[in-house]
Short mmCIF file of C-alpha atoms in Angstrom, two decimals:
data_model
loop_
_atom_site.label_atom_id
_atom_site.label_comp_id
_atom_site.label_asym_id
_atom_site.label_seq_id
_atom_site.Cartn_x
_atom_site.Cartn_y
_atom_site.Cartn_z
CA UNK A 1 50.77 -124.70 114.92
CA UNK A 2 50.03 -123.74 118.35
CA UNK A 3 50.08 -119.75 119.01
CA UNK A 4 48.94 -118.02 122.32
CA UNK A 5 45.24 -117.75 123.42
CA UNK A 6 43.00 -116.11 125.24
CA UNK A 7 41.25 -118.91 127.45
CA UNK A 8 38.64 -119.09 130.21
CA UNK A 9 37.87 -120.60 133.29
CA UNK A 10 34.71 -120.87 135.57
CA UNK A 11 35.13 -120.98 138.85
CA UNK A 12 32.28 -121.67 141.97
CA UNK A 13 33.34 -120.49 145.41
CA UNK A 14 30.62 -120.82 148.66
CA UNK A 15 31.19 -120.09 151.81
CA UNK A 16 28.84 -118.80 154.97
CA UNK A 17 28.28 -115.60 153.80
CA UNK A 18 28.27 -114.69 150.20
CA UNK A 19 27.76 -117.46 147.55
CA UNK A 20 29.80 -116.85 143.82
CA UNK A 21 29.01 -119.03 140.91
CA UNK A 22 29.95 -119.14 137.43
CA UNK A 23 32.36 -116.17 137.45
CA UNK A 24 34.72 -115.81 134.69
CA UNK A 25 38.38 -115.14 135.17
CA UNK A 26 39.97 -114.77 132.05
CA UNK A 27 43.19 -115.45 131.35
CA UNK A 28 46.11 -114.53 128.52
CA UNK A 29 49.19 -115.07 127.35
CA UNK A 30 49.39 -118.73 127.63
CA UNK A 31 52.76 -119.60 126.35
CA UNK A 32 52.95 -123.86 125.32
CA UNK A 33 57.65 -123.70 124.81
CA UNK A 34 59.38 -126.56 122.86
CA UNK A 35 62.20 -126.99 125.79
CA UNK A 36 63.93 -130.19 124.84
CA UNK A 37 62.96 -131.90 120.65
CA UNK A 38 64.61 -133.87 118.90
CA UNK A 39 65.30 -131.81 115.83
CA UNK A 40 64.27 -133.04 112.09
CA UNK A 41 66.98 -131.63 110.79
CA UNK A 42 70.49 -129.35 111.74
CA UNK A 43 69.65 -125.66 110.95
CA UNK A 44 71.43 -124.05 108.57
CA UNK A 45 75.32 -122.14 110.08
CA UNK A 46 77.10 -119.29 109.21
CA UNK A 47 79.39 -120.34 106.70
CA UNK A 48 80.25 -116.75 105.32
CA UNK A 49 80.39 -112.94 105.35
CA UNK A 50 79.63 -112.15 101.41
CA UNK A 51 79.36 -108.05 101.86
CA UNK A 52 83.01 -106.75 100.77
CA UNK A 53 83.71 -103.50 103.15
CA UNK A 54 86.02 -101.06 101.50
CA UNK A 55 88.59 -99.27 104.67
CA UNK A 56 88.25 -95.54 105.21
CA UNK A 57 89.77 -92.38 105.48
CA UNK A 58 88.51 -90.07 108.37
CA UNK A 59 89.41 -87.14 109.45
CA UNK A 60 90.85 -86.00 112.99
CA UNK A 61 88.70 -85.09 114.90
CA UNK A 62 86.12 -85.73 113.43
CA UNK A 63 83.56 -85.28 116.18
CA UNK A 64 83.96 -81.56 116.00
CA UNK A 65 82.09 -81.89 111.74
CA UNK A 66 79.47 -85.02 112.55
CA UNK A 67 78.33 -83.97 116.22
CA UNK A 68 77.75 -86.30 119.52
CA UNK A 69 76.16 -88.47 117.16
CA UNK A 70 79.38 -88.96 114.86
CA UNK A 71 79.34 -92.95 115.43
CA UNK A 72 76.17 -93.40 113.79
CA UNK A 73 77.19 -90.44 110.99
CA UNK A 74 80.12 -92.77 110.36
CA UNK A 75 77.79 -94.72 108.06
CA UNK A 76 79.31 -98.56 108.47
CA UNK A 77 76.64 -100.83 107.75
CA UNK A 78 73.93 -102.26 109.88
CA UNK A 79 73.49 -104.90 107.97
CA UNK A 80 75.59 -107.63 106.09
CA UNK A 81 75.24 -110.60 103.48
CA UNK A 82 75.81 -113.59 104.58
CA UNK A 83 76.11 -117.52 103.30
CA UNK A 84 74.78 -120.52 105.03
CA UNK A 85 76.71 -124.02 104.88
CA UNK A 86 73.67 -125.02 103.22
CA UNK A 87 74.02 -122.39 100.46
CA UNK A 88 71.55 -120.16 101.89
CA UNK A 89 71.72 -116.49 101.73
CA UNK A 90 70.68 -113.96 104.13
CA UNK A 91 71.12 -110.56 105.36
CA UNK A 92 71.68 -110.40 109.26
CA UNK A 93 71.99 -107.64 111.41
CA UNK A 94 75.54 -106.39 112.55
CA UNK A 95 76.22 -104.19 115.82
CA UNK A 96 79.28 -102.59 116.42
CA UNK A 97 82.12 -101.73 118.63
CA UNK A 98 83.31 -98.36 118.49
CA UNK A 99 85.32 -98.54 122.07
CA UNK A 100 88.75 -98.91 120.47
CA UNK A 101 88.24 -95.71 117.86
CA UNK A 102 90.00 -92.59 118.96
CA UNK A 103 88.60 -89.83 116.15
CA UNK A 104 91.09 -87.39 117.95
CA UNK A 105 94.47 -89.52 117.14
CA UNK A 106 96.02 -90.42 113.93
CA UNK A 107 96.28 -93.87 112.59
CA UNK A 108 94.64 -97.78 111.92
CA UNK A 109 91.95 -98.75 113.37
CA UNK A 110 89.96 -102.22 113.03
CA UNK A 111 86.73 -101.89 114.13
CA UNK A 112 84.75 -105.07 114.97
CA UNK A 113 81.07 -105.89 114.27
CA UNK A 114 79.60 -109.29 115.96
CA UNK A 115 76.34 -110.60 113.73
CA UNK A 116 73.02 -111.43 115.38
CA UNK A 117 72.71 -115.11 114.51
CA UNK A 118 69.36 -115.55 115.97
CA UNK A 119 68.44 -116.87 112.50
CA UNK A 120 71.45 -118.66 111.40
CA UNK A 121 74.15 -119.62 114.35
CA UNK A 122 77.59 -118.53 114.06
CA UNK A 123 80.08 -121.90 115.02
CA UNK A 124 82.79 -120.51 113.50
CA UNK A 125 82.49 -116.85 115.62
CA UNK A 126 82.66 -115.01 112.33
CA UNK A 127 82.50 -111.06 112.91
CA UNK A 128 83.01 -108.20 110.37
CA UNK A 129 85.95 -106.24 110.02
CA UNK A 130 85.85 -101.96 108.54
CA UNK A 131 89.53 -100.51 109.14
CA UNK A 132 89.44 -96.52 109.43
CA UNK A 133 92.10 -94.38 108.61
CA UNK A 134 92.38 -91.55 111.03
CA UNK A 135 94.16 -88.56 109.50
CA UNK A 136 95.03 -85.13 109.17
CA UNK A 137 92.81 -83.50 105.58
CA UNK A 138 93.86 -80.87 103.76
CA UNK A 139 91.68 -77.61 102.66
CA UNK A 140 90.36 -78.14 98.76
CA UNK A 141 89.67 -75.05 98.48
CA UNK A 142 91.88 -72.41 96.55
CA UNK A 143 93.41 -69.20 98.41
CA UNK A 144 90.66 -70.22 101.08
CA UNK A 145 91.42 -67.40 103.49
CA UNK A 146 91.56 -64.91 100.96
CA UNK A 147 95.47 -64.59 101.39
CA UNK A 148 96.08 -63.39 97.49
CA UNK A 149 93.52 -61.31 97.04
CA UNK A 150 90.40 -62.88 95.14
CA UNK A 151 92.12 -65.92 93.46
CA UNK A 152 90.06 -68.32 92.34
CA UNK A 153 86.71 -66.64 93.60
CA UNK A 154 84.55 -64.24 92.11
CA UNK A 155 82.39 -62.29 94.17
CA UNK A 156 79.11 -60.40 93.78
CA UNK A 157 78.30 -56.55 95.26
CA UNK A 158 78.82 -52.89 95.01
CA UNK A 159 82.36 -53.11 96.64
CA UNK A 160 84.93 -55.76 97.70
CA UNK A 161 88.23 -55.09 99.41
CA UNK A 162 90.44 -57.38 102.28
CA UNK A 163 90.08 -56.82 105.80
CA UNK A 164 90.19 -57.96 109.41
CA UNK A 165 90.58 -61.46 109.57
CA UNK A 166 89.44 -64.31 111.55
CA UNK A 167 92.49 -66.47 110.66
CA UNK A 168 95.77 -65.59 108.91
CA UNK A 169 96.28 -61.97 107.73
CA UNK A 170 93.09 -61.28 105.91
CA UNK A 171 89.07 -61.74 105.04
CA UNK A 172 86.86 -60.22 101.82
CA UNK A 173 84.75 -57.64 102.93
CA UNK A 174 81.80 -57.58 100.80
CA UNK A 175 79.15 -55.26 100.18
CA UNK A 176 75.40 -55.96 99.37
CA UNK A 177 73.80 -53.47 97.05
CA UNK A 178 70.42 -54.81 97.07
CA UNK A 179 67.18 -53.23 98.65
CA UNK A 180 64.79 -56.11 98.48
CA UNK A 181 64.36 -58.46 100.99
CA UNK A 182 66.18 -61.86 99.41
CA UNK A 183 69.12 -64.12 99.36
CA UNK A 184 72.12 -62.23 97.84
CA UNK A 185 75.08 -64.67 96.22
CA UNK A 186 78.74 -62.85 97.77
CA UNK A 187 81.23 -65.11 96.81
CA UNK A 188 81.69 -68.60 95.02
CA UNK A 189 84.31 -70.65 93.03
CA UNK A 190 85.08 -69.25 89.81
CA UNK A 191 84.84 -71.79 86.87
CA UNK A 192 88.08 -72.93 86.92
CA UNK A 193 88.24 -73.51 90.37
CA UNK A 194 84.66 -75.07 90.49
CA UNK A 195 86.35 -77.75 88.20
CA UNK A 196 89.26 -77.78 90.61
CA UNK A 197 86.84 -79.04 92.90
CA UNK A 198 85.09 -81.90 91.34
CA UNK A 199 88.77 -83.27 90.34
CA UNK A 200 90.09 -83.21 93.72
CA UNK A 201 87.08 -85.10 94.98
CA UNK A 202 87.39 -87.13 92.06
CA UNK A 203 90.72 -87.91 93.46
CA UNK A 204 90.05 -88.02 97.79
CA UNK A 205 87.18 -90.56 96.75
CA UNK A 206 82.95 -90.45 97.24
CA UNK A 207 81.62 -89.86 100.71
CA UNK A 208 81.06 -87.12 103.18
CA UNK A 209 82.74 -83.36 103.10
CA UNK A 210 82.41 -80.61 105.14
CA UNK A 211 81.84 -77.32 103.79
CA UNK A 212 82.07 -74.47 106.18
CA UNK A 213 82.88 -70.66 105.45
CA UNK A 214 83.34 -67.91 108.66
CA UNK A 215 81.48 -64.70 108.00
CA UNK A 216 80.80 -61.50 110.58
CA UNK A 217 78.86 -58.10 110.01
CA UNK A 218 80.79 -54.93 110.12
CA UNK A 219 81.06 -51.17 109.87
CA UNK A 220 83.85 -48.85 108.51
CA UNK A 221 83.96 -45.54 109.47
CA UNK A 222 81.82 -44.47 106.28
CA UNK A 223 79.42 -47.01 107.35
CA UNK A 224 76.29 -45.62 109.59
CA UNK A 225 74.24 -48.50 111.55
CA UNK A 226 71.26 -50.66 110.01
CA UNK A 227 68.67 -52.37 111.91
CA UNK A 228 68.04 -55.38 109.52
CA UNK A 229 68.93 -58.82 110.97
CA UNK A 230 71.24 -60.39 108.50
CA UNK A 231 72.00 -63.87 108.36
CA UNK A 232 75.07 -65.74 106.04
CA UNK A 233 74.54 -70.15 104.77
CA UNK A 234 76.11 -71.58 101.95
CA UNK A 235 74.04 -73.36 99.53
CA UNK A 236 76.08 -75.88 97.42
CA UNK A 237 75.30 -77.39 93.55
CA UNK A 238 77.02 -79.51 91.16
CA UNK A 239 77.27 -80.83 87.70
CA UNK A 240 78.00 -84.23 86.54
CA UNK A 241 77.97 -83.56 82.36
CA UNK A 242 80.14 -80.61 81.60
CA UNK A 243 77.87 -79.55 78.79
CA UNK A 244 74.66 -79.47 81.22
CA UNK A 245 73.41 -75.81 81.52
CA UNK A 246 71.24 -76.42 85.38
CA UNK A 247 72.63 -77.41 88.27
CA UNK A 248 71.43 -80.39 90.46
CA UNK A 249 70.97 -78.95 94.53
CA UNK A 250 73.39 -80.36 96.83
CA UNK A 251 72.67 -79.02 100.12
CA UNK A 252 72.85 -75.95 102.67
CA UNK A 253 74.92 -75.46 105.55
CA UNK A 254 73.22 -74.25 108.86
CA UNK A 255 71.57 -70.63 108.50
CA UNK A 256 73.63 -69.12 111.22
CA UNK A 257 72.76 -64.62 112.11
CA UNK A 258 75.60 -62.53 111.58
CA UNK A 259 77.01 -60.64 114.89
CA UNK A 260 79.00 -57.44 115.03
CA UNK A 261 81.47 -58.39 116.83
CA UNK A 262 82.48 -61.86 116.16
CA UNK A 263 83.24 -64.13 113.43
CA UNK A 264 80.14 -66.77 113.09
CA UNK A 265 80.72 -70.16 111.21
CA UNK A 266 77.96 -72.21 108.61
CA UNK A 267 78.97 -75.38 108.04
CA UNK A 268 77.24 -78.43 107.03
CA UNK A 269 77.80 -82.57 105.97
CA UNK A 270 77.35 -83.28 101.66
CA UNK A 271 77.76 -86.91 100.64
CA UNK A 272 79.54 -86.61 97.20
CA UNK A 273 79.55 -89.16 94.80
CA UNK A 274 82.97 -88.13 92.98
CA UNK A 275 81.70 -88.38 89.51
CA UNK A 276 80.80 -84.43 89.90
CA UNK A 277 82.26 -82.53 86.65
CA UNK A 278 81.55 -79.53 88.82
CA UNK A 279 81.50 -78.02 92.50
CA UNK A 280 79.77 -74.72 93.15
CA UNK A 281 79.43 -73.93 96.93
CA UNK A 282 77.70 -70.13 97.44
CA UNK A 283 77.70 -67.98 100.29
CA UNK A 284 74.52 -66.56 100.76
CA UNK A 285 73.60 -63.25 102.92
CA UNK A 286 70.35 -63.50 103.69
CA UNK A 287 68.42 -60.40 105.19
CA UNK A 288 65.04 -60.83 107.56
CA UNK A 289 63.74 -57.71 105.64
CA UNK A 290 65.97 -56.09 103.54
CA UNK A 291 69.24 -55.94 102.88
CA UNK A 292 70.54 -52.08 103.78
CA UNK A 293 74.09 -52.02 101.38
CA UNK A 294 75.97 -53.03 104.74
CA UNK A 295 79.35 -54.72 104.52
CA UNK A 296 80.24 -58.33 105.64
CA UNK A 297 83.42 -60.05 106.04
CA UNK A 298 83.98 -63.78 105.03
CA UNK A 299 86.59 -66.02 106.07
CA UNK A 300 88.12 -69.37 106.57
CA UNK A 301 86.40 -71.66 103.84
CA UNK A 302 86.68 -75.00 103.95
CA UNK A 303 86.01 -77.89 102.07
CA UNK A 304 87.50 -80.77 103.94
CA UNK A 305 87.21 -85.03 103.59
CA UNK A 306 86.06 -86.35 106.24
CA UNK A 307 84.82 -89.67 106.02
CA UNK A 308 85.95 -91.17 102.09
CA UNK A 309 85.86 -94.04 101.21
CA UNK A 310 89.33 -96.25 100.07
CA UNK A 311 89.25 -97.86 96.67
CA UNK A 312 90.42 -101.57 97.08
CA UNK A 313 94.21 -102.00 97.24
CA UNK A 314 94.70 -98.09 97.48
CA UNK A 315 94.79 -98.46 101.02
CA UNK A 316 98.52 -97.62 102.59
CA UNK A 317 101.09 -99.61 103.46
CA UNK A 318 101.54 -100.52 107.44
CA UNK A 319 104.91 -100.03 109.18
CA UNK A 320 106.74 -103.20 109.50
CA UNK A 321 109.72 -102.57 110.06
CA UNK A 322 111.97 -99.72 111.43
CA UNK A 323 115.10 -99.52 109.49
CA UNK A 324 117.30 -96.41 110.71
CA UNK A 325 119.64 -97.21 113.08
CA UNK A 326 120.25 -95.02 116.04
CA UNK A 327 123.25 -94.80 118.07
CA UNK A 328 123.86 -95.27 121.79
CA UNK A 329 125.09 -92.41 123.62
CA UNK A 330 127.11 -91.67 126.52
CA UNK A 331 125.47 -88.56 127.99
CA UNK A 332 126.85 -86.73 131.25
CA UNK A 333 125.93 -85.98 134.53
CA UNK A 334 123.52 -82.77 134.99
CA UNK A 335 123.91 -82.57 131.45
CA UNK A 336 121.62 -79.49 131.42
CA UNK A 337 124.23 -77.63 133.55
CA UNK A 338 126.32 -77.71 130.16
CA UNK A 339 123.86 -76.79 127.78
CA UNK A 340 121.03 -74.93 129.89
CA UNK A 341 117.48 -75.13 129.97
CA UNK A 342 116.81 -76.67 126.18
CA UNK A 343 119.16 -79.57 127.09
CA UNK A 344 116.52 -82.50 125.35
CA UNK A 345 117.04 -80.59 122.11
CA UNK A 346 120.50 -80.27 122.67
CA UNK A 347 120.67 -84.17 122.63
CA UNK A 348 120.18 -84.34 119.25
CA UNK A 349 118.40 -87.22 118.29
CA UNK A 350 116.97 -88.02 115.28
CA UNK A 351 113.68 -85.58 114.35
CA UNK A 352 112.77 -88.57 111.61
CA UNK A 353 113.57 -92.39 111.31
#
């Protein structure tokens, strides 16, 4: 039970000119290190990793949604449970290697996590593995660009109409009617749409979802400019009991200031359990002073499953063999001379196998 301690040494020095006696010198951080000693008992070794990691579906270009710190946002476990060869259990830190993961390309990636073996030796060299499937994701909102008018959506305001779009052909124009300084809900999924979202989330899986909308300030020919600072954000709520009257709060997206000459995006990542019976994202208009009966345009509403767990046994099948047989072709020299600039398409190679 030796520990570092503060030691005091007395020195006496004498020369021809000056005499020093009983000079106190303090030394710190003394060490007594057992460099090579016999062990009374051999240490326990890591024998098995008990934690089982579910595979994940992650959206292609995940960094676009999660930002520069996307590796941390993935939410891979920082520790795992282990079992030793002597029957002991423990929790060890994991260091993940992200170098082989390219979130800009679809495909299957297996990340390797190295165990911290400072507490227990790891003679077997056991590692943790996390399968990640990068894929394109589908928007869960119905009629997300209002190409079908207000189908699937409800709105508040004096007037609504289809109007110049950020994406596609249309956006929805919404005119505020309040004159006080408060938040004003403008567009939200109707009751059927809310239940549909919950069903789609249950099918897609628990995890991270990205919710966003594009919006802008707008003046029609019969409108006059206003001086109020207007901004928008999306407030999302949910129910886990279909008969419940009240909603639970999930979170807000980033609040952004509207522009009169371009669309701006308000978006955010939310953790969803998959147990919801209804999901209620609402685009809110906010005024710093008061509303001035002003039109805003909303478009490109998005609800995307960007990082969700795959239930055990439901992972995608891996390709093990290409069964199509492609015949060898004899192609004349200077083939492009005969078929023109699009000679590659003219070759007639199969588009699918």
